[in-house]
Short mmCIF file of C-alpha atoms in Angstrom, two decimals:
data_model
loop_
_atom_site.label_atom_id
_atom_site.label_comp_id
_atom_site.label_asym_id
_atom_site.label_seq_id
_atom_site.Cartn_x
_atom_site.Cartn_y
_atom_site.Cartn_z
CA LEU A 1 33.56 40.45 96.82
CA GLY A 2 35.62 37.26 98.04
CA ASP A 3 34.68 35.61 101.56
CA ASN A 4 31.40 34.64 100.31
CA ARG A 5 30.22 38.08 100.12
CA PHE A 6 28.45 39.88 97.20
CA ARG A 7 26.91 43.25 96.40
CA THR A 8 24.03 43.92 94.77
CA LEU A 9 23.72 46.78 91.81
CA ALA A 10 21.52 48.65 94.43
CA GLY A 11 24.72 48.67 96.67
CA ASP A 12 23.48 46.36 99.43
CA GLU A 13 26.00 43.76 100.68
CA TYR A 14 25.26 39.99 101.90
CA ARG A 15 27.27 37.21 102.99
CA VAL A 16 26.18 33.63 102.30
CA GLU A 17 26.85 30.39 104.12
CA VAL A 18 27.98 28.03 101.81
CA ARG A 19 26.89 24.51 102.38
CA ARG A 20 28.42 22.63 99.61
CA ARG A 21 30.16 24.68 97.00
CA VAL A 22 30.46 28.06 95.50
CA VAL A 23 29.37 27.93 91.75
CA ASP A 24 31.82 30.68 90.05
CA ALA A 25 30.08 31.58 86.81
CA THR A 26 32.22 34.59 86.42
CA TYR A 27 35.52 33.11 85.64
CA LEU A 28 34.73 33.67 81.89
CA SER A 29 32.55 36.56 82.42
CA VAL A 30 31.91 38.68 79.10
CA VAL A 31 32.32 42.42 78.96
CA ALA A 32 30.17 43.74 76.04
CA PRO A 33 30.50 47.22 74.35
CA SER A 34 27.32 48.41 76.39
CA MET A 35 29.58 47.63 79.73
CA ARG A 36 32.43 50.29 78.92
CA PRO A 37 33.40 53.10 76.63
CA PRO A 38 34.88 52.43 73.02
CA LEU A 39 38.52 51.22 73.33
CA TYR A 40 39.40 54.05 70.82
CA ASP A 41 39.35 57.80 70.89
CA VAL A 42 36.08 59.47 69.85
CA ALA A 43 36.06 63.15 69.03
CA PRO A 44 33.34 65.41 70.23
CA GLY A 45 30.48 65.74 67.85
CA VAL A 46 30.96 61.88 66.65
CA ASP A 47 27.83 59.65 67.40
CA CYS A 48 29.16 56.32 68.90
CA ILE A 49 26.93 54.02 70.46
CA PRO A 50 26.84 50.27 71.40
CA PRO A 51 24.53 48.09 69.38
CA ASN A 52 22.12 48.01 72.43
CA ASP A 53 21.21 51.73 71.41
CA LEU A 54 20.33 51.17 67.88
CA PRO A 55 16.60 51.02 68.43
CA LYS A 56 16.66 54.54 70.17
CA GLN A 57 18.21 56.17 67.13
CA ARG A 58 16.82 58.26 64.36
CA ALA A 59 17.67 57.09 60.75
CA ARG A 60 21.01 57.93 59.36
CA GLY A 61 22.56 57.88 55.72
CA ARG A 62 25.33 56.02 56.92
CA TYR A 63 26.13 53.53 59.53
CA VAL A 64 29.84 52.32 60.45
CA ILE A 65 30.03 49.33 62.18
CA VAL A 66 33.17 48.94 63.96
CA GLY A 67 34.56 45.30 64.69
CA GLY A 68 34.87 42.06 62.91
CA GLY A 69 33.27 39.40 65.41
CA LYS A 70 30.00 37.96 66.10
CA THR A 71 28.55 41.19 67.69
CA SER A 72 29.25 43.41 64.49
CA MET A 73 27.78 40.44 62.26
CA ASP A 74 24.48 40.75 64.43
CA ALA A 75 24.41 44.62 64.34
CA CYS A 76 24.92 44.51 60.53
CA THR A 77 21.97 42.03 60.23
CA TRP A 78 19.62 43.75 62.51
CA LEU A 79 20.24 46.94 60.45
CA MET A 80 19.27 45.23 57.24
CA ARG A 81 16.45 43.45 58.57
CA HIS A 82 15.01 46.76 59.77
CA GLY A 83 15.04 48.18 56.25
CA ILE A 84 18.76 49.72 56.07
CA SER A 85 20.00 48.83 52.60
CA PRO A 86 23.39 47.06 52.52
CA ASP A 87 24.81 50.08 50.52
CA ARG A 88 24.34 52.10 53.64
CA LEU A 89 26.70 50.17 55.73
CA THR A 90 30.41 50.47 56.19
CA TRP A 91 32.13 47.67 58.04
CA ILE A 92 35.31 47.94 59.67
CA LYS A 93 36.55 44.59 59.82
CA PRO A 94 40.31 44.35 61.50
CA ARG A 95 40.14 40.66 60.84
CA ASP A 96 37.85 37.94 59.16
CA SER A 97 36.77 35.16 60.96
CA TRP A 98 35.81 31.37 60.36
CA LEU A 99 32.30 30.79 61.30
CA LEU A 100 29.86 27.92 62.42
CA ASP A 101 26.66 27.05 60.23
CA ARG A 102 24.09 27.24 62.94
CA ALA A 103 22.08 24.15 61.41
CA SER A 104 25.12 22.03 62.26
CA VAL A 105 25.15 23.02 65.97
CA GLN A 106 21.56 23.54 66.75
CA PRO A 107 20.14 21.19 69.34
CA GLY A 108 16.81 19.29 68.84
CA PRO A 109 15.45 16.51 66.89
CA ALA A 110 15.16 18.47 63.79
CA PHE A 111 18.68 19.14 63.38
CA ALA A 112 19.90 15.69 64.62
CA ARG A 113 20.63 14.41 61.26
CA ARG A 114 22.56 17.86 60.09
CA VAL A 115 24.85 17.40 63.56
CA LEU A 116 25.85 13.98 62.51
CA ALA A 117 26.34 14.74 58.89
CA ASP A 118 28.58 17.67 60.17
CA PHE A 119 30.53 15.27 62.27
CA SER A 120 31.29 13.06 59.61
CA ALA A 121 32.53 15.69 57.24
CA GLN A 122 34.73 16.78 60.01
CA SER A 123 36.04 13.48 60.27
CA ARG A 124 36.61 12.83 56.52
CA ALA A 125 38.29 16.47 56.22
CA ILE A 126 40.90 15.46 59.24
CA ALA A 127 41.43 12.26 57.72
CA ALA A 128 42.50 13.47 54.35
CA ALA A 129 44.20 16.75 55.34
CA ASP A 130 48.11 17.10 54.96
CA SER A 131 48.79 20.25 56.53
CA VAL A 132 46.83 22.72 59.04
CA GLU A 133 46.08 24.80 55.92
CA ASP A 134 44.76 21.90 53.98
CA LEU A 135 42.51 20.96 56.81
CA PHE A 136 40.64 24.43 56.96
CA ARG A 137 40.39 24.49 53.16
CA ARG A 138 38.52 20.89 53.53
CA LEU A 139 36.53 21.96 56.37
CA ASN A 140 35.38 25.33 54.38
CA GLU A 141 34.76 22.98 51.38
CA ARG A 142 32.36 20.62 53.32
CA GLY A 143 30.54 23.42 55.14
CA CYS A 144 32.07 22.47 58.55
CA LEU A 145 33.55 26.25 58.63
CA LEU A 146 32.13 29.07 56.70
CA ARG A 147 33.44 32.41 55.90
CA ILE A 148 31.84 35.60 54.78
CA ASP A 149 34.47 36.42 51.78
CA GLU A 150 35.62 33.37 50.12
CA ALA A 151 38.67 35.39 48.80
CA VAL A 152 39.84 36.34 52.24
CA THR A 153 41.65 33.75 54.57
CA PRO A 154 40.45 34.24 58.23
CA SER A 155 42.79 34.80 60.85
CA MET A 156 40.15 34.70 63.97
CA TYR A 157 38.10 31.95 65.09
CA ARG A 158 35.83 32.53 68.00
CA CYS A 159 32.98 30.31 67.52
CA ALA A 160 30.68 32.75 65.90
CA ILE A 161 27.52 30.93 64.60
CA VAL A 162 25.60 32.06 61.57
CA SER A 163 22.48 30.79 59.68
CA GLN A 164 22.90 30.54 55.94
CA GLY A 165 20.37 33.36 56.09
CA GLU A 166 22.25 35.69 57.83
CA LEU A 167 25.53 34.73 55.98
CA ASP A 168 23.66 35.75 52.47
CA HIS A 169 22.82 39.00 54.04
CA LEU A 170 26.07 39.77 55.36
CA ARG A 171 27.81 39.09 51.89
CA ARG A 172 25.62 41.94 50.53
CA ILE A 173 27.90 44.41 52.20
CA SER A 174 30.32 45.54 49.88
CA ASP A 175 32.09 48.45 51.95
CA VAL A 176 34.31 46.42 54.06
CA VAL A 177 37.36 48.30 55.31
CA ARG A 178 40.26 45.98 56.32
CA MET A 179 42.94 48.59 57.43
CA GLY A 180 43.68 47.27 60.99
CA ARG A 181 41.98 48.52 64.05
CA VAL A 182 40.32 51.79 64.84
CA VAL A 183 42.35 54.19 66.55
CA ALA A 184 40.34 57.31 66.83
CA LEU A 185 36.86 58.42 65.18
CA GLU A 186 36.82 62.07 63.98
CA PRO A 187 34.37 64.35 62.32
CA GLY A 188 34.33 62.98 58.91
CA ARG A 189 37.35 60.66 59.18
CA ILE A 190 38.28 57.43 60.73
CA VAL A 191 41.87 56.68 61.77
CA LEU A 192 43.05 53.23 61.52
CA ASP A 193 46.32 51.36 62.04
CA ASP A 194 47.12 51.29 58.62
CA GLY A 195 45.57 54.71 57.21
CA THR A 196 42.50 56.88 57.07
CA VAL A 197 39.18 56.76 55.48
CA ASP A 198 36.80 59.64 54.92
CA VAL A 199 33.19 59.18 56.01
CA ASP A 200 30.08 61.05 56.04
CA PRO A 201 30.25 63.52 59.22
CA SER A 202 26.83 62.53 60.21
CA ALA A 203 27.19 58.77 60.26
CA LEU A 204 26.67 56.74 63.16
CA PHE A 205 29.18 54.64 64.35
CA VAL A 206 28.13 51.14 66.12
CA ASP A 207 30.82 49.99 68.64
CA CYS A 208 30.98 46.31 68.18
CA THR A 209 34.44 45.76 69.47
CA GLY A 210 35.26 43.38 72.41
CA ASP A 211 36.68 39.77 73.11
CA GLY A 212 33.28 38.05 73.62
CA ILE A 213 33.49 34.89 75.92
CA GLY A 214 36.31 35.31 78.32
CA THR A 215 39.69 33.88 77.31
CA ARG A 216 41.15 33.34 80.71
CA PRO A 217 43.38 30.21 81.09
CA ALA A 218 41.76 26.76 81.80
CA THR A 219 41.48 25.96 85.67
CA THR A 220 40.26 22.93 87.47
CA VAL A 221 36.54 22.58 87.13
CA PHE A 222 36.03 20.61 90.47
CA ALA A 223 38.28 21.91 93.42
CA GLY A 224 37.35 21.77 96.77
CA ASP A 225 34.45 24.33 97.89
CA ARG A 226 34.32 25.50 94.26
CA ILE A 227 33.15 24.79 90.93
CA THR A 228 34.40 26.88 88.10
CA LEU A 229 32.05 26.83 85.01
CA GLN A 230 34.01 26.48 81.80
CA SER A 231 33.17 24.84 78.33
CA VAL A 232 33.64 21.00 78.30
CA ARG A 233 32.37 20.97 74.64
CA THR A 234 33.61 23.00 71.87
CA CYS A 235 31.76 26.30 71.65
CA GLN A 236 28.64 25.45 73.79
CA PRO A 237 29.12 27.32 77.34
CA THR A 238 25.42 26.62 78.25
CA PHE A 239 25.17 23.11 77.55
CA SER A 240 28.89 22.56 79.44
CA ALA A 241 27.05 24.06 82.67
CA ALA A 242 24.62 21.44 82.45
CA VAL A 243 27.10 18.68 82.08
CA ILE A 244 29.15 19.97 84.90
CA ALA A 245 25.88 20.20 86.96
CA ARG A 246 25.19 16.67 86.23
CA VAL A 247 28.45 15.28 87.25
CA GLU A 248 28.42 17.10 90.28
CA ALA A 249 25.36 15.05 91.18
CA MET A 250 27.39 11.80 90.59
CA ASN A 251 28.71 9.89 93.62
CA LEU A 252 32.19 10.52 92.95
CA ASP A 253 35.26 12.11 94.06
CA ASP A 254 36.51 15.40 92.32
CA ASP A 255 39.38 13.64 90.64
CA ALA A 256 37.03 11.49 89.12
CA LYS A 257 34.70 14.35 88.37
CA ASN A 258 37.39 16.38 86.61
CA ASP A 259 38.26 13.25 84.54
CA TYR A 260 34.74 13.85 82.85
CA CYS A 261 35.18 17.60 82.70
CA ARG A 262 38.44 18.50 80.94
CA PRO A 263 38.17 22.46 80.27
CA VAL A 264 37.79 23.21 76.59
CA PRO A 265 39.26 26.75 76.41
CA HIS A 266 37.59 29.13 73.91
CA PRO A 267 39.27 29.95 70.85
CA THR A 268 40.71 33.03 69.55
CA LYS A 269 42.56 32.09 66.61
CA PRO A 270 42.00 29.36 63.92
CA LEU A 271 44.68 27.05 65.13
CA ASP A 272 42.34 26.92 68.31
CA TRP A 273 39.80 24.84 66.31
CA ILE A 274 42.46 22.04 66.36
CA THR A 275 43.42 21.94 70.01
CA MET A 276 39.62 22.35 71.40
CA THR A 277 38.46 19.51 69.11
CA VAL A 278 41.25 17.24 70.64
CA GLU A 279 40.16 18.12 74.22
CA PHE A 280 36.54 17.66 73.72
CA ASN A 281 37.11 14.45 71.74
CA LEU A 282 38.85 13.28 75.25
CA ASN A 283 36.02 14.31 77.12
CA GLN A 284 33.51 12.70 74.66
CA LEU A 285 35.48 9.39 74.84
CA ARG A 286 35.31 9.60 78.73
CA TRP A 287 31.33 9.87 78.48
CA PHE A 288 30.96 6.98 76.05
CA ASP A 289 32.22 4.91 78.90
CA ASP A 290 29.48 5.84 81.10
CA PRO A 291 26.16 4.28 79.97
CA ASP A 292 23.97 6.42 82.41
CA LEU A 293 25.63 9.71 81.38
CA MET A 294 25.30 9.08 77.88
CA ALA A 295 21.70 8.35 78.25
CA TRP A 296 20.92 11.83 80.09
CA LEU A 297 23.11 13.37 77.32
CA ASN A 298 21.05 11.82 74.77
CA GLY A 299 17.82 13.46 76.13
CA ALA A 300 19.41 16.51 77.14
CA ARG A 301 17.68 19.71 75.38
CA LEU A 302 20.85 21.69 75.34
CA ASN A 303 22.79 18.94 73.67
CA ALA A 304 23.40 19.64 70.00
CA ALA A 305 23.91 15.97 69.44
CA SER A 306 20.93 14.75 71.25
CA HIS A 307 18.51 12.37 69.68
CA MET A 308 21.62 10.84 67.72
CA LEU A 309 20.22 7.37 68.45
CA ALA A 310 17.02 6.22 66.92
CA ALA A 311 14.52 4.61 69.24
CA ASP A 312 15.47 1.07 68.42
CA ALA A 313 19.13 1.73 68.15
CA ASP A 314 21.84 -0.01 70.20
CA ALA A 315 23.51 2.80 71.81
CA THR A 316 26.55 0.67 72.76
CA ASP A 317 27.13 -0.52 69.06
CA VAL A 318 26.57 3.24 67.83
CA PHE A 319 29.17 4.40 70.45
CA ARG A 320 31.65 1.57 69.58
CA GLN A 321 31.56 3.02 65.89
CA ILE A 322 32.16 6.69 66.83
CA ALA A 323 35.02 6.34 69.59
CA PRO A 324 37.50 4.94 67.05
CA ARG A 325 36.96 7.79 64.83
CA LEU A 326 37.18 10.08 67.68
CA ARG A 327 40.53 8.57 68.47
CA ALA A 328 41.79 8.84 64.75
CA ALA A 329 40.75 12.41 64.54
CA ASN A 330 42.90 13.07 67.65
CA THR A 331 45.93 11.31 66.26
CA LYS A 332 45.67 12.83 63.13
CA LEU A 333 45.34 16.61 64.37
CA GLU A 334 48.14 16.07 67.12
CA ALA A 335 50.07 15.06 64.13
CA LEU A 336 49.26 18.35 61.97
CA LEU A 337 50.12 20.17 65.04
CA ARG A 338 53.68 18.91 65.21
CA ALA A 339 54.32 19.17 61.66
#
């Protein structure tokens, strides 16, 4: 509420005496479909629910999934895993998205080699690319970025993550409608930006529209009596919060702490893959200069790049090998953006 006051869901208000800082975890808050009505008109008699309500529903002959982002992918996958055949699904997909392979970003020792292999593949793709379009083609060919339909060039990128198994499921859905966003749902008809589609009047619509992780402008992480949580590594907000906490515990002033934690804004469009990679590489290069922080990072459970060193590896030597590749990648990505 401001002035160090907050209100609970029960309506009780409290004021907090802040000894050190306020940690603002709401700056990039999420508004999910279950938190608001659909963003389009829904006529009386049309069943439209958020995905949270799917387990409560009786079986339907036709399910219409509205939205092209990660929430819609999860809803489709959940339905198929619970016995709904893909030919009973209609997927309203205004835009297609570039996706990340879960095995390439999953923390833990079992995935360490895959994470490093993905980093190497990205480096090779960046080095060889002669345009932004060529870069995304190479990233796709090397498995660094995935797409559901290989015949469609994605126009969205929001860090959606899928496993190969989930990707195989999603590719089984053939009734995909690409006619823009939904304007209205009417009995037996869907009105979209670019036309209308007839549908079974008894169909269940699942509203999966929304922006996902917040996309407010980046702001300073450490500022006086406030810490504003943001991503400091691409697509890893939880890990980023842990890094910010670790840096807060260091005996440094705010300028030095902010030098460790440059915000990496969440993406919305494919070009953002490039800009966020540049920003994170700058953070990683700064972290390489701090052996104590790197020792912590290599043991951090949330870090997808943890366990990157063998037990007998010389950390300094490994980091010296990686750092020039990050600098070269940034130089090339910045050149591609200027071209």
